[in-house]
Coordinates of C-alpha atoms in Angstrom, one line a residue:
M64 CA -49.6 -35.1 26.4
S65 CA -53.3 -35.0 25.2
A66 CA -54.5 -37.1 22.3
E67 CA -55.0 -33.9 20.2
A68 CA -51.4 -32.8 20.8
A69 CA -50.1 -36.3 20.0
A70 CA -52.0 -36.4 16.8
S71 CA -50.7 -32.9 15.9
Q72 CA -47.1 -34.1 16.5
A73 CA -47.7 -37.2 14.5
S74 CA -48.9 -35.2 11.6
L75 CA -45.6 -33.2 11.7
L76 CA -43.5 -36.3 11.8
A77 CA -45.2 -38.0 8.9
P78 CA -44.5 -36.0 5.8
E79 CA -46.4 -36.8 2.6
V80 CA -45.0 -37.0 -0.9
G81 CA -46.5 -34.5 -3.2
P82 CA -47.3 -35.0 -6.9
D83 CA -44.0 -33.4 -8.0
G84 CA -41.9 -35.8 -5.8
V85 CA -41.2 -33.2 -3.1
A86 CA -41.6 -33.9 0.6
V87 CA -44.4 -31.9 2.0
V88 CA -45.2 -31.4 5.7
T89 CA -48.7 -30.4 6.8
A90 CA -48.5 -28.5 10.1
V91 CA -51.5 -27.3 12.1
V92 CA -51.0 -23.8 13.6
P93 CA -53.2 -23.7 16.7
V94 CA -54.1 -20.0 16.6
A95 CA -57.8 -20.3 16.6
P96 CA -60.5 -23.0 16.4
G97 CA -60.8 -24.3 12.8
A98 CA -57.3 -23.2 11.8
V99 CA -56.3 -23.9 8.2
P100 CA -53.5 -26.4 7.7
V101 CA -50.3 -24.8 6.2
Q102 CA -47.9 -26.7 4.0
H103 CA -44.1 -26.1 4.3
R104 CA -41.6 -27.5 1.8
V105 CA -38.6 -29.1 3.5
G106 CA -37.0 -30.1 0.2
A107 CA -36.7 -28.9 -3.3
A108 CA -36.5 -30.7 -6.6
F109 CA -33.9 -29.5 -9.2
D110 CA -34.0 -30.5 -12.8
L111 CA -31.3 -30.2 -15.5
K112 CA -32.8 -28.6 -18.5
P113 CA -31.6 -26.1 -21.2
L114 CA -32.5 -22.4 -20.8
N115 CA -35.4 -21.1 -22.7
P116 CA -33.9 -19.1 -25.6
S117 CA -36.7 -16.6 -25.5
S118 CA -36.0 -15.8 -21.8
K119 CA -34.8 -12.2 -21.3
Y120 CA -34.5 -12.4 -17.5
V121 CA -32.8 -14.9 -15.3
K122 CA -33.2 -15.7 -11.6
L123 CA -29.9 -17.0 -10.1
N124 CA -29.4 -18.8 -6.8
V125 CA -25.6 -18.6 -6.2
G126 CA -24.8 -20.5 -3.0
G127 CA -28.0 -19.1 -1.4
S128 CA -27.5 -15.6 -2.6
L129 CA -30.3 -14.6 -5.0
H130 CA -29.7 -12.4 -8.1
Y131 CA -32.0 -11.2 -10.8
T132 CA -30.3 -10.2 -14.1
T133 CA -30.7 -10.4 -17.9
V134 CA -29.4 -12.9 -20.4
Q135 CA -27.8 -10.0 -22.2
T136 CA -25.6 -9.3 -19.2
L137 CA -24.6 -12.9 -18.7
T138 CA -23.7 -13.3 -22.4
K139 CA -22.0 -10.0 -22.8
Q140 CA -18.4 -11.3 -22.5
D141 CA -16.9 -14.6 -23.6
T142 CA -17.0 -16.4 -20.2
M143 CA -18.4 -19.6 -18.7
L144 CA -21.6 -17.8 -17.9
K145 CA -22.1 -17.1 -21.6
A146 CA -21.8 -20.8 -22.4
M147 CA -24.3 -21.6 -19.6
F148 CA -26.9 -19.1 -20.7
S149 CA -26.6 -19.1 -24.5
G150 CA -28.3 -22.5 -24.7
R151 CA -25.1 -24.6 -25.2
M152 CA -25.2 -26.0 -21.7
E153 CA -27.9 -27.4 -19.4
V154 CA -28.6 -25.5 -16.2
L155 CA -29.8 -26.8 -12.8
T156 CA -33.2 -25.2 -12.1
D157 CA -35.7 -25.7 -9.3
S158 CA -39.5 -25.9 -9.5
E159 CA -39.7 -22.1 -9.0
G160 CA -37.4 -21.2 -11.9
W161 CA -34.3 -20.4 -9.8
I162 CA -31.1 -21.5 -11.6
L163 CA -28.6 -23.0 -9.1
I164 CA -24.9 -22.2 -9.3
D165 CA -22.9 -24.1 -6.7
R166 CA -20.5 -21.4 -5.8
S167 CA -20.2 -18.8 -3.0
G168 CA -22.4 -15.8 -3.7
K169 CA -20.2 -13.4 -1.7
H170 CA -18.6 -11.8 -4.7
F171 CA -21.2 -12.7 -7.4
G172 CA -22.6 -9.2 -7.3
M173 CA -19.2 -7.8 -8.3
I174 CA -19.0 -10.4 -11.0
L175 CA -22.3 -9.2 -12.5
N176 CA -21.2 -5.6 -12.3
Y177 CA -18.0 -6.4 -14.1
L178 CA -20.0 -8.1 -16.9
R179 CA -22.2 -5.0 -17.1
D180 CA -19.6 -2.3 -17.0
G181 CA -16.3 -3.9 -17.9
A182 CA -14.7 -2.5 -14.8
I183 CA -15.2 -2.4 -11.0
P184 CA -13.5 -1.0 -8.0
L185 CA -11.5 -3.9 -6.5
P186 CA -11.5 -4.8 -2.8
E187 CA -8.7 -3.2 -0.8
I188 CA -8.4 -6.1 1.6
Q189 CA -6.0 -8.7 0.1
R190 CA -8.0 -11.7 1.3
E191 CA -11.2 -10.5 -0.4
L192 CA -9.1 -9.7 -3.5
E193 CA -7.8 -13.3 -3.6
E194 CA -11.4 -14.6 -3.2
L195 CA -12.6 -12.5 -6.1
L196 CA -9.7 -13.8 -8.2
A197 CA -10.7 -17.3 -7.5
E198 CA -14.3 -16.6 -8.6
A199 CA -13.1 -14.8 -11.7
R200 CA -11.0 -17.8 -12.6
Y201 CA -13.9 -20.2 -12.1
Y202 CA -16.2 -18.1 -14.4
L203 CA -13.3 -17.7 -16.9
I204 CA -13.5 -13.9 -16.9
Q205 CA -10.0 -13.2 -18.2
G206 CA -10.1 -9.4 -17.9
L207 CA -11.1 -9.5 -14.2
V208 CA -8.4 -12.2 -13.6
E209 CA -5.7 -9.9 -15.0
E210 CA -6.9 -6.9 -12.9
C211 CA -6.9 -8.9 -9.7
Q212 CA -3.5 -10.4 -10.4
L213 CA -2.0 -6.9 -11.1
A214 CA -3.6 -5.5 -7.9
L215 CA -2.1 -8.4 -5.9
Q216 CA 1.3 -7.8 -7.3
K217 CA 1.2 -4.2 -6.3
N218 CA 0.1 -5.1 -2.8
E219 CA 3.1 -7.5 -2.5
G220 CA 5.5 -4.7 -3.0
Y221 CA 3.8 -2.2 -0.8
D222 CA 3.7 -2.4 3.0
P223 CA 1.0 -0.1 4.4
V224 CA 2.8 0.0 7.8
C225 CA 5.6 2.7 8.0
R226 CA 8.4 1.3 10.1
I227 CA 11.4 3.3 11.1
P228 CA 14.3 1.3 12.7
M229 CA 16.3 2.8 15.6
I230 CA 20.0 2.3 15.2
T231 CA 21.6 0.5 18.2
S232 CA 25.1 0.2 17.0
P233 CA 27.4 1.2 14.0
K234 CA 27.6 -2.5 13.0
E235 CA 23.8 -2.7 12.8
E236 CA 23.6 0.5 10.8
Q237 CA 26.2 -0.8 8.3
M238 CA 24.4 -4.1 7.9
I239 CA 21.1 -2.4 7.1
I240 CA 22.6 0.0 4.6
S241 CA 24.7 -2.7 2.8
S242 CA 22.0 -5.3 2.6
S243 CA 19.2 -3.0 1.4
N244 CA 18.4 -2.5 -2.3
K245 CA 16.6 0.7 -1.5
P246 CA 18.0 4.2 -0.8
V247 CA 18.5 5.0 2.8
V248 CA 18.0 8.3 4.7
K249 CA 19.3 8.6 8.2
L250 CA 18.7 11.3 10.7
L251 CA 21.1 11.5 13.7
H252 CA 19.7 13.8 16.5
N253 CA 21.2 13.8 19.9
R254 CA 20.5 17.0 21.8
S255 CA 22.5 16.0 24.9
N256 CA 25.7 15.8 22.8
N257 CA 26.6 19.4 23.4
K258 CA 28.9 21.1 25.9
Y259 CA 27.7 24.7 25.1
S260 CA 24.4 26.4 25.5
Y261 CA 22.0 26.5 22.5
T262 CA 20.8 29.6 20.7
S263 CA 17.3 30.7 21.2
N264 CA 15.9 29.0 18.0
S265 CA 17.9 25.8 18.2
D266 CA 15.3 23.7 20.0
D267 CA 12.6 24.7 17.6
N268 CA 14.8 23.9 14.6
L269 CA 15.7 20.6 16.0
L270 CA 12.0 19.7 16.4
K271 CA 11.4 20.9 12.8
N272 CA 14.1 18.5 11.5
I273 CA 12.5 15.6 13.4
E274 CA 9.0 16.5 12.1
L275 CA 10.3 16.7 8.5
F276 CA 12.0 13.3 8.9
D277 CA 8.6 11.8 9.9
K278 CA 6.8 13.4 7.0
L279 CA 9.3 12.2 4.5
A280 CA 9.2 8.7 5.9
L281 CA 5.4 8.6 5.4
R282 CA 5.6 10.2 1.9
F283 CA 8.3 7.8 0.6
N284 CA 7.2 4.7 2.5
G285 CA 8.1 1.6 0.5
R286 CA 10.6 3.4 -1.7
V287 CA 13.2 4.6 0.8
I288 CA 14.4 3.2 4.1
F289 CA 14.5 5.8 6.9
L290 CA 16.7 5.3 9.9
K291 CA 16.9 7.1 13.2
D292 CA 20.1 7.4 15.3
V293 CA 20.1 8.9 18.8
L294 CA 23.5 7.6 19.9
G295 CA 25.8 9.3 17.4
D296 CA 28.3 12.0 18.1
E297 CA 26.4 14.8 16.2
I298 CA 23.6 17.0 17.4
C299 CA 21.6 17.0 14.1
C300 CA 22.8 15.5 10.9
W301 CA 21.2 14.0 7.8
S302 CA 22.9 11.2 5.8
F303 CA 21.8 9.9 2.4
Y304 CA 22.9 6.5 1.1
G305 CA 22.5 4.8 -2.3
Q306 CA 23.6 1.3 -3.3
G307 CA 25.3 0.8 0.0
R308 CA 27.5 3.9 0.1
K309 CA 27.0 7.4 1.4
I310 CA 26.0 9.9 -1.3
A311 CA 25.4 13.1 0.7
E312 CA 25.4 14.6 4.1
V313 CA 23.6 17.7 5.5
C314 CA 24.9 18.9 8.9
C315 CA 22.5 21.2 10.7
T316 CA 24.7 22.4 13.5
S317 CA 27.4 25.0 13.9
I318 CA 29.3 26.7 16.7
V319 CA 28.8 30.4 17.2
Y320 CA 31.8 32.2 18.8
A321 CA 30.5 35.2 20.6
T322 CA 32.5 37.7 22.6
E323 CA 32.1 36.1 25.9
K324 CA 30.8 32.6 25.3
K325 CA 30.3 29.9 22.7
Q326 CA 26.9 28.7 21.6
T327 CA 25.6 25.8 19.5
K328 CA 23.2 26.7 16.7
V329 CA 20.8 24.2 15.0
E330 CA 19.5 25.2 11.6
F331 CA 16.6 23.8 9.6
P332 CA 17.7 23.7 5.9
E333 CA 14.3 22.3 4.7
A334 CA 14.9 22.9 1.0
R335 CA 18.3 21.3 1.0
I336 CA 17.1 18.2 2.9
F337 CA 14.1 17.8 0.5
E338 CA 16.4 18.2 -2.5
E339 CA 18.8 15.5 -1.3
T340 CA 15.9 13.1 -0.6
L341 CA 14.7 13.5 -4.2
N342 CA 18.2 13.0 -5.5
I343 CA 18.5 9.7 -3.5
L344 CA 15.5 8.3 -5.4
M345 CA 17.8 7.9 -8.4
F346 CA 19.4 5.0 -6.6
E347 CA 16.2 2.9 -6.5
A348 CA 16.7 -0.6 -7.8
P349 CA 15.8 -1.8 -10.3
R350 CA 15.9 1.5 -12.0
V351 CA 13.8 1.7 -15.2
L352 CA 15.1 4.2 -17.8
D353 CA 12.6 6.0 -20.0
K354 CA 14.0 5.6 -23.5
A355 CA 11.7 8.3 -24.9
L356 CA 12.9 10.7 -22.3
L357 CA 16.5 9.9 -23.0
D358 CA 15.9 10.4 -26.7
T359 CA 14.1 13.7 -26.2
T360 CA 16.9 15.1 -24.0
G361 CA 19.6 13.8 -26.3
S362 CA 21.3 12.0 -23.5
G363 CA 23.7 9.3 -24.5
A364 CA 24.0 8.0 -21.0
A365 CA 21.5 5.2 -21.5
S366 CA 24.3 2.8 -22.4
C367 CA 26.6 4.1 -19.6
P368 CA 26.6 2.7 -16.1
L369 CA 25.2 4.8 -13.4
H370 CA 28.6 5.2 -11.7
A371 CA 31.3 5.4 -14.3
D372 CA 33.8 6.5 -11.7
D373 CA 34.2 2.8 -10.6
E374 CA 35.8 1.9 -13.9
D375 CA 38.6 4.5 -14.0
G376 CA 39.4 4.1 -10.3
R377 CA 38.5 7.6 -9.2
E378 CA 37.5 7.9 -5.6
R379 CA 33.8 8.4 -4.9
R380 CA 33.0 11.6 -3.3
V381 CA 30.3 12.5 -0.7
R382 CA 28.5 15.8 -0.8
R383 CA 28.8 17.3 2.6
I384 CA 26.7 20.4 3.2
H385 CA 27.2 22.5 6.3
V386 CA 24.5 25.1 6.4
R387 CA 26.6 27.6 8.2
R388 CA 30.3 28.0 8.8
H389 CA 31.8 28.9 12.1
I390 CA 31.5 32.5 13.0
V391 CA 34.3 34.4 14.9
H392 CA 33.7 37.8 16.3
D393 CA 36.8 40.0 16.5
E394 CA 37.4 41.0 20.1
R395 CA 39.4 44.1 19.3
P396 CA 38.2 47.1 21.1
N397 CA 37.5 49.2 18.0
G398 CA 34.9 46.9 16.5
H399 CA 33.3 43.5 16.1
Q400 CA 33.8 42.4 12.5
A401 CA 32.5 39.0 11.6
V402 CA 35.1 36.7 10.0
F403 CA 34.2 33.3 8.4
K404 CA 36.3 30.3 8.9
D405 CA 36.3 26.8 7.5

């Protein structure tokens, strides 16, 4: 190493103390002969002092995140920031006028926007929402704290993933239905469970039933439990359960008795299925009754239990809907009159 290089390195390793008590390093940048020495600050001095009451603008250094705002914004709501910047508290300020707040600056921009506007769009990710809640509590912003807590409560009761269990046994099915406090909709579809040939539209209608089941599962995700059964003894059948018991059933298959052969027909009663799905929502628990609605309709059922038939011992009934009855064609030689049978 040359003598000049050693002297240059020595000058870098021997910082001088400036008049303001800040360590100053003088570094020579060898870009050209006669280069001008450049001073770099490796430390900063912070002083505690009250904010100047006449200041309208404030420079904030929040955990390394720099923000420039007004005193009016910071004192707009009754928060810890109002106490800091109304002159009642001393603030930590560096020699360049930046006020230091020893907190993470990740969400401080949202804090400022809430102080400006009184409302902000909250983060959708739960972890970021929890971080914002922690900052709102630190700065004592009560309104933002309540909004974050309410959003977290909604997220706890909502699962963004739509899960549809597949039934593996009758015992498992009964356990799911009896242990759930939500209504249950089950679709049983088993195309192979047929000893006759299908009519021309049966395959299309079977697919339509499956597609409707998937759409309803997405639409009412979190409110209704949807089950699929591919092992049952029906070809296509919907079942609706509330409070652990079967409420309704929609069977979508029938046998068509033709002159020479029997055929299985699958129907797609979309309106009836959708109606029963809406009816099953009455069995959501806990069920909140709207007193104003009851008063308006003049219903006195507010004080009555949902199922009064339990008290008088009457048997609960299940609505069973078969979309089409069996059709028999008369094989007499003079005609083919259709006769409906149960």
